Amino acid sequence: MPFPFKEVIERLKEFYMSDVPVVTRIANERHDPFLVLIGCLLSLRTKDETTDKAMERLMKRARTPRELLSIPTGEVERIIYPVGFYKVKSRLIKEISRTVIEKYHNIVPDTLDELLTIKGVGRKTANIVITEGFGLPGIAVDTHVHRISNRLGAVRTRTPDETERLLRDILPQEYWREYNPLLVTHGRRTCAPLSPWCSKCPVSHLCARVGVTRSR
Ligand code: SF4
């Protein structure tokens, strides 16, 4: 029997309502793929509240690749601190800005292959830029999406990349864009890595709880 993606997505949407990850919010408010790309980079290994504040400070100072490139790296570090790996990310922000200007004529590319040529952009970030930045079909798979898809029994995979490829085959395309933000929120609020809150989970009746040995 095919996995009931439609019901899972509808229930998660209803349960979390406007509780969306920071990158989705940036996309909804700014409608700018470049800012989605930078927001996504800042959000890696960083809490949403911290990313949100760092992004606000950064956007007051610069919003375009040229503006960002003109800021000294040390100043970018001070602006985005305390996001995780702020020194590495400051250098990457400048490199990404330079690549977008020099290689892509100031316009963030909208294909997975081109995005993956930019230093510091992995599959997850590239898919988020495609889905959230451009509104094009793509499936961004991070650890939350990978873990929960496996727990639900929707896939049986070992790595996020494998999950992404399989989801491209089995998840109806109409759900590709919202699948990531919904599962990320679900992973943060309910389906925690070590001990998920199965007792208050809105999709518990649809979940196979694969690999779940401890829950609340
Ligand atoms: S029932 Fe438990 S394991 Fe399954 S999705 Fe819900 S919280 Fe996660």
mmCIF file of C-alpha atoms and ligand atoms in Angstrom:
data_model
loop_
_atom_site.group_PDB
_atom_site.id
_atom_site.type_symbol
_atom_site.label_atom_id
_atom_site.label_comp_id
_atom_site.label_asym_id
_atom_site.label_seq_id
_atom_site.Cartn_x
_atom_site.Cartn_y
_atom_site.Cartn_z
ATOM 1 C CA MET A 1 0.000 0.000 0.000
ATOM 2 C CA PRO A 2 1.424 3.462 -0.860
ATOM 3 C CA PHE A 3 2.444 5.645 2.086
ATOM 4 C CA PRO A 4 -0.337 8.143 3.032
ATOM 5 C CA PHE A 5 1.714 11.304 2.379
ATOM 6 C CA LYS A 6 -1.397 13.432 1.803
ATOM 7 C CA GLU A 7 -2.866 12.681 5.226
ATOM 8 C CA VAL A 8 0.475 13.114 7.008
ATOM 9 C CA ILE A 9 1.058 16.511 5.364
ATOM 10 C CA GLU A 10 -2.475 17.743 6.000
ATOM 11 C CA ARG A 11 -2.299 16.779 9.676
ATOM 12 C CA LEU A 12 1.126 18.368 10.188
ATOM 13 C CA LYS A 13 -0.063 21.552 8.459
ATOM 14 C CA GLU A 14 -3.074 21.768 10.695
ATOM 15 C CA PHE A 15 -1.071 21.014 13.840
ATOM 16 C CA TYR A 16 1.772 23.484 13.304
ATOM 17 C CA MET A 17 -0.200 26.185 11.474
ATOM 18 C CA SER A 18 2.079 29.252 11.174
ATOM 19 C CA ASP A 19 5.069 27.683 12.977
ATOM 20 C CA VAL A 20 7.508 27.737 10.036
ATOM 21 C CA PRO A 21 11.329 27.446 9.926
ATOM 22 C CA VAL A 22 13.297 30.675 9.638
ATOM 23 C CA VAL A 23 14.379 30.095 6.018
ATOM 24 C CA THR A 24 10.772 29.639 4.912
ATOM 25 C CA ARG A 25 9.902 32.881 6.677
ATOM 26 C CA ILE A 26 12.782 34.694 4.928
ATOM 27 C CA ALA A 27 11.523 33.336 1.599
ATOM 28 C CA ASN A 28 7.919 34.376 2.290
ATOM 29 C CA GLU A 29 8.887 37.859 3.439
ATOM 30 C CA ARG A 30 11.803 38.735 1.120
ATOM 31 C CA HIS A 31 11.083 36.826 -2.123
ATOM 32 C CA ASP A 32 14.810 36.862 -2.890
ATOM 33 C CA PRO A 33 16.734 33.624 -3.700
ATOM 34 C CA PHE A 34 20.047 35.251 -2.681
ATOM 35 C CA LEU A 35 18.763 36.057 0.811
ATOM 36 C CA VAL A 36 17.294 32.539 1.054
ATOM 37 C CA LEU A 37 20.728 31.152 0.195
ATOM 38 C CA ILE A 38 22.460 33.305 2.834
ATOM 39 C CA GLY A 39 19.745 32.581 5.427
ATOM 40 C CA CYS A 40 20.079 28.875 4.763
ATOM 41 C CA LEU A 41 23.842 29.025 5.234
ATOM 42 C CA LEU A 42 23.475 30.925 8.524
ATOM 43 C CA SER A 43 20.844 28.479 9.788
ATOM 44 C CA LEU A 44 23.086 25.412 9.513
ATOM 45 C CA ARG A 45 23.836 24.140 13.037
ATOM 46 C CA THR A 46 22.202 27.246 14.488
ATOM 47 C CA LYS A 47 18.957 27.846 16.379
ATOM 48 C CA ASP A 48 16.213 29.617 14.416
ATOM 49 C CA GLU A 49 16.029 32.549 16.869
ATOM 50 C CA THR A 50 19.785 33.152 16.486
ATOM 51 C CA THR A 51 19.606 32.900 12.672
ATOM 52 C CA ASP A 52 16.638 35.244 12.621
ATOM 53 C CA LYS A 53 18.425 37.978 14.592
ATOM 54 C CA ALA A 54 21.715 37.574 12.680
ATOM 55 C CA MET A 55 19.851 37.789 9.366
ATOM 56 C CA GLU A 56 18.044 40.945 10.489
ATOM 57 C CA ARG A 57 21.364 42.592 11.430
ATOM 58 C CA LEU A 58 22.985 41.486 8.188
ATOM 59 C CA MET A 59 20.145 42.754 6.015
ATOM 60 C CA LYS A 60 20.335 46.173 7.651
ATOM 61 C CA ARG A 61 23.931 46.369 6.408
ATOM 62 C CA ALA A 62 23.696 44.533 3.054
ATOM 63 C CA ARG A 63 21.140 42.734 0.908
ATOM 64 C CA THR A 64 22.848 42.081 -2.415
ATOM 65 C CA PRO A 65 25.962 40.115 -3.426
ATOM 66 C CA ARG A 66 27.806 43.368 -4.232
ATOM 67 C CA GLU A 67 26.907 44.982 -0.908
ATOM 68 C CA LEU A 68 27.949 41.869 1.005
ATOM 69 C CA LEU A 69 31.211 41.570 -0.863
ATOM 70 C CA SER A 70 32.098 45.142 0.063
ATOM 71 C CA ILE A 71 31.955 44.433 3.833
ATOM 72 C CA PRO A 72 35.250 43.342 5.443
ATOM 73 C CA THR A 73 35.158 39.710 6.615
ATOM 74 C CA GLY A 74 35.797 40.736 10.222
ATOM 75 C CA GLU A 75 32.736 42.938 10.173
ATOM 76 C CA VAL A 76 30.587 40.132 8.720
ATOM 77 C CA GLU A 77 31.836 37.958 11.605
ATOM 78 C CA ARG A 78 30.766 40.555 14.160
ATOM 79 C CA ILE A 79 27.369 40.995 12.504
ATOM 80 C CA ILE A 80 26.435 37.317 12.348
ATOM 81 C CA TYR A 81 27.956 36.236 15.704
ATOM 82 C CA PRO A 82 26.857 34.026 17.552
ATOM 83 C CA VAL A 83 25.631 31.759 14.698
ATOM 84 C CA GLY A 84 27.425 28.417 14.623
ATOM 85 C CA PHE A 85 30.768 28.455 12.756
ATOM 86 C CA TYR A 86 30.418 32.214 12.232
ATOM 87 C CA LYS A 87 34.031 32.642 11.076
ATOM 88 C CA VAL A 88 33.755 29.952 8.381
ATOM 89 C CA LYS A 89 30.319 31.213 7.367
ATOM 90 C CA SER A 90 31.579 34.809 7.072
ATOM 91 C CA ARG A 91 34.234 33.708 4.583
ATOM 92 C CA LEU A 92 31.688 31.585 2.714
ATOM 93 C CA ILE A 93 29.187 34.423 2.509
ATOM 94 C CA LYS A 94 31.838 36.531 0.787
ATOM 95 C CA GLU A 95 32.902 33.706 -1.530
ATOM 96 C CA ILE A 96 29.303 32.934 -2.460
ATOM 97 C CA SER A 97 28.684 36.627 -3.189
ATOM 98 C CA ARG A 98 31.786 36.751 -5.404
ATOM 99 C CA THR A 99 30.765 33.586 -7.294
ATOM 100 C CA VAL A 100 27.223 34.863 -7.865
ATOM 101 C CA ILE A 101 28.613 38.142 -9.240
ATOM 102 C CA GLU A 102 31.472 36.766 -11.336
ATOM 103 C CA LYS A 103 30.092 33.452 -12.563
ATOM 104 C CA TYR A 104 26.348 34.046 -12.619
ATOM 105 C CA HIS A 105 26.129 37.769 -13.481
ATOM 106 C CA ASN A 106 24.686 38.713 -10.120
ATOM 107 C CA ILE A 107 21.763 36.268 -10.328
ATOM 108 C CA VAL A 108 21.565 33.153 -8.162
ATOM 109 C CA PRO A 109 21.197 30.127 -10.483
ATOM 110 C CA ASP A 110 17.984 28.115 -10.251
ATOM 111 C CA THR A 111 19.224 24.611 -11.063
ATOM 112 C CA LEU A 112 20.576 21.991 -8.688
ATOM 113 C CA ASP A 113 23.672 21.369 -10.838
ATOM 114 C CA GLU A 114 24.670 25.042 -10.981
ATOM 115 C CA LEU A 115 23.974 25.689 -7.308
ATOM 116 C CA LEU A 116 26.121 22.706 -6.358
ATOM 117 C CA THR A 117 29.111 24.287 -8.119
ATOM 118 C CA ILE A 118 29.088 27.143 -5.581
ATOM 119 C CA LYS A 119 31.502 26.520 -2.724
ATOM 120 C CA GLY A 120 29.685 25.880 0.567
ATOM 121 C CA VAL A 121 26.398 24.906 -1.106
ATOM 122 C CA GLY A 122 25.394 21.288 -0.492
ATOM 123 C CA ARG A 123 22.347 19.380 -1.705
ATOM 124 C CA LYS A 124 20.145 20.460 1.189
ATOM 125 C CA THR A 125 20.917 24.165 0.746
ATOM 126 C CA ALA A 126 20.595 23.911 -3.048
ATOM 127 C CA ASN A 127 17.182 22.267 -2.756
ATOM 128 C CA ILE A 128 16.005 24.894 -0.269
ATOM 129 C CA VAL A 129 17.056 27.695 -2.635
ATOM 130 C CA ILE A 130 15.171 25.972 -5.462
ATOM 131 C CA THR A 131 12.007 25.329 -3.457
ATOM 132 C CA GLU A 132 11.872 28.321 -1.105
ATOM 133 C CA GLY A 133 13.800 30.859 -3.173
ATOM 134 C CA PHE A 134 12.403 30.105 -6.622
ATOM 135 C CA GLY A 135 9.217 28.187 -5.794
ATOM 136 C CA LEU A 136 10.397 25.397 -8.108
ATOM 137 C CA PRO A 137 10.029 21.670 -7.399
ATOM 138 C CA GLY A 138 12.750 20.161 -5.224
ATOM 139 C CA ILE A 139 13.011 18.192 -1.988
ATOM 140 C CA ALA A 140 15.404 19.461 0.663
ATOM 141 C CA VAL A 141 16.400 16.615 2.944
ATOM 142 C CA ASP A 142 18.232 17.357 6.189
ATOM 143 C CA THR A 143 18.640 15.153 9.266
ATOM 144 C CA HIS A 144 15.064 15.851 10.452
ATOM 145 C CA VAL A 145 13.492 14.952 7.105
ATOM 146 C CA HIS A 146 15.702 11.867 6.767
ATOM 147 C CA ARG A 147 15.033 10.639 10.313
ATOM 148 C CA ILE A 148 11.272 11.218 10.297
ATOM 149 C CA SER A 149 10.704 9.804 6.793
ATOM 150 C CA ASN A 150 12.367 6.598 8.004
ATOM 151 C CA ARG A 151 10.515 6.513 11.337
ATOM 152 C CA LEU A 152 7.194 6.989 9.591
ATOM 153 C CA GLY A 153 8.014 4.033 7.356
ATOM 154 C CA ALA A 154 7.741 6.170 4.203
ATOM 155 C CA VAL A 155 11.304 5.214 3.175
ATOM 156 C CA ARG A 156 14.002 2.848 4.325
ATOM 157 C CA THR A 157 17.295 4.609 3.613
ATOM 158 C CA ARG A 158 20.703 5.201 5.168
ATOM 159 C CA THR A 159 21.602 8.743 4.144
ATOM 160 C CA PRO A 160 19.784 12.052 3.515
ATOM 161 C CA ASP A 161 20.903 11.971 -0.149
ATOM 162 C CA GLU A 162 19.387 8.496 -0.563
ATOM 163 C CA THR A 163 16.183 9.721 1.087
ATOM 164 C CA GLU A 164 16.022 12.687 -1.276
ATOM 165 C CA ARG A 165 16.397 10.487 -4.347
ATOM 166 C CA LEU A 166 13.763 8.014 -3.172
ATOM 167 C CA LEU A 167 11.320 10.762 -2.197
ATOM 168 C CA ARG A 168 11.635 12.173 -5.710
ATOM 169 C CA ASP A 169 10.141 8.865 -6.907
ATOM 170 C CA ILE A 170 7.422 8.299 -4.318
ATOM 171 C CA LEU A 171 6.356 11.708 -2.945
ATOM 172 C CA PRO A 172 3.754 13.403 -5.180
ATOM 173 C CA GLN A 173 5.346 16.576 -6.579
ATOM 174 C CA GLU A 174 2.594 18.818 -5.210
ATOM 175 C CA TYR A 175 4.011 18.154 -1.703
ATOM 176 C CA TRP A 176 7.740 18.575 -2.446
ATOM 177 C CA ARG A 177 8.037 22.183 -1.331
ATOM 178 C CA GLU A 178 6.154 21.916 1.965
ATOM 179 C CA TYR A 179 7.561 18.536 2.970
ATOM 180 C CA ASN A 180 10.832 20.010 4.283
ATOM 181 C CA PRO A 181 9.512 22.893 6.419
ATOM 182 C CA LEU A 182 6.781 20.696 7.899
ATOM 183 C CA LEU A 183 9.109 17.862 8.836
ATOM 184 C CA VAL A 184 11.776 20.237 10.147
ATOM 185 C CA THR A 185 9.213 21.842 12.465
ATOM 186 C CA HIS A 186 7.873 18.415 13.441
ATOM 187 C CA GLY A 187 11.428 17.256 14.207
ATOM 188 C CA ARG A 188 12.104 20.271 16.403
ATOM 189 C CA ARG A 189 8.805 20.329 18.261
ATOM 190 C CA THR A 190 7.722 16.684 18.489
ATOM 191 C CA CYS A 191 9.702 13.981 16.682
ATOM 192 C CA ALA A 192 12.959 14.635 18.535
ATOM 193 C CA PRO A 193 16.043 12.588 17.637
ATOM 194 C CA LEU A 194 16.522 10.714 20.936
ATOM 195 C CA SER A 195 13.104 10.516 22.546
ATOM 196 C CA PRO A 196 10.192 11.635 20.350
ATOM 197 C CA TRP A 197 6.898 12.866 21.848
ATOM 198 C CA CYS A 198 4.815 10.088 20.264
ATOM 199 C CA SER A 199 2.080 10.588 22.898
ATOM 200 C CA LYS A 200 1.205 14.022 21.491
ATOM 201 C CA CYS A 201 2.130 13.417 17.841
ATOM 202 C CA PRO A 202 -0.547 14.379 15.297
ATOM 203 C CA VAL A 203 0.476 11.565 12.913
ATOM 204 C CA SER A 204 1.104 8.762 15.439
ATOM 205 C CA HIS A 205 -1.727 6.650 13.943
ATOM 206 C CA LEU A 206 0.042 6.787 10.552
ATOM 207 C CA CYS A 207 3.555 6.136 11.884
ATOM 208 C CA ALA A 208 5.366 2.792 11.855
ATOM 209 C CA ARG A 209 7.817 4.158 14.498
ATOM 210 C CA VAL A 210 10.679 2.344 12.793
ATOM 211 C CA GLY A 211 13.773 2.308 15.030
ATOM 212 C CA VAL A 212 12.033 4.158 17.889
ATOM 213 C CA THR A 213 13.057 2.442 21.122
ATOM 214 C CA ARG A 214 12.363 5.262 23.547
ATOM 215 C CA SER A 215 9.568 7.802 23.423
ATOM 216 C CA ARG A 216 7.545 10.141 25.624
HETATM 217 S S1 SF4 B 1 4.692 8.763 16.272
HETATM 218 FE FE1 SF4 B 1 6.638 9.260 17.258
HETATM 219 S S2 SF4 B 1 8.202 8.532 15.817
HETATM 220 FE FE2 SF4 B 1 6.301 8.670 14.679
HETATM 221 S S3 SF4 B 1 6.341 10.697 13.736
HETATM 222 FE FE3 SF4 B 1 5.226 10.861 15.675
HETATM 223 S S4 SF4 B 1 6.749 11.514 17.173
HETATM 224 FE FE4 SF4 B 1 7.853 10.707 15.374
#
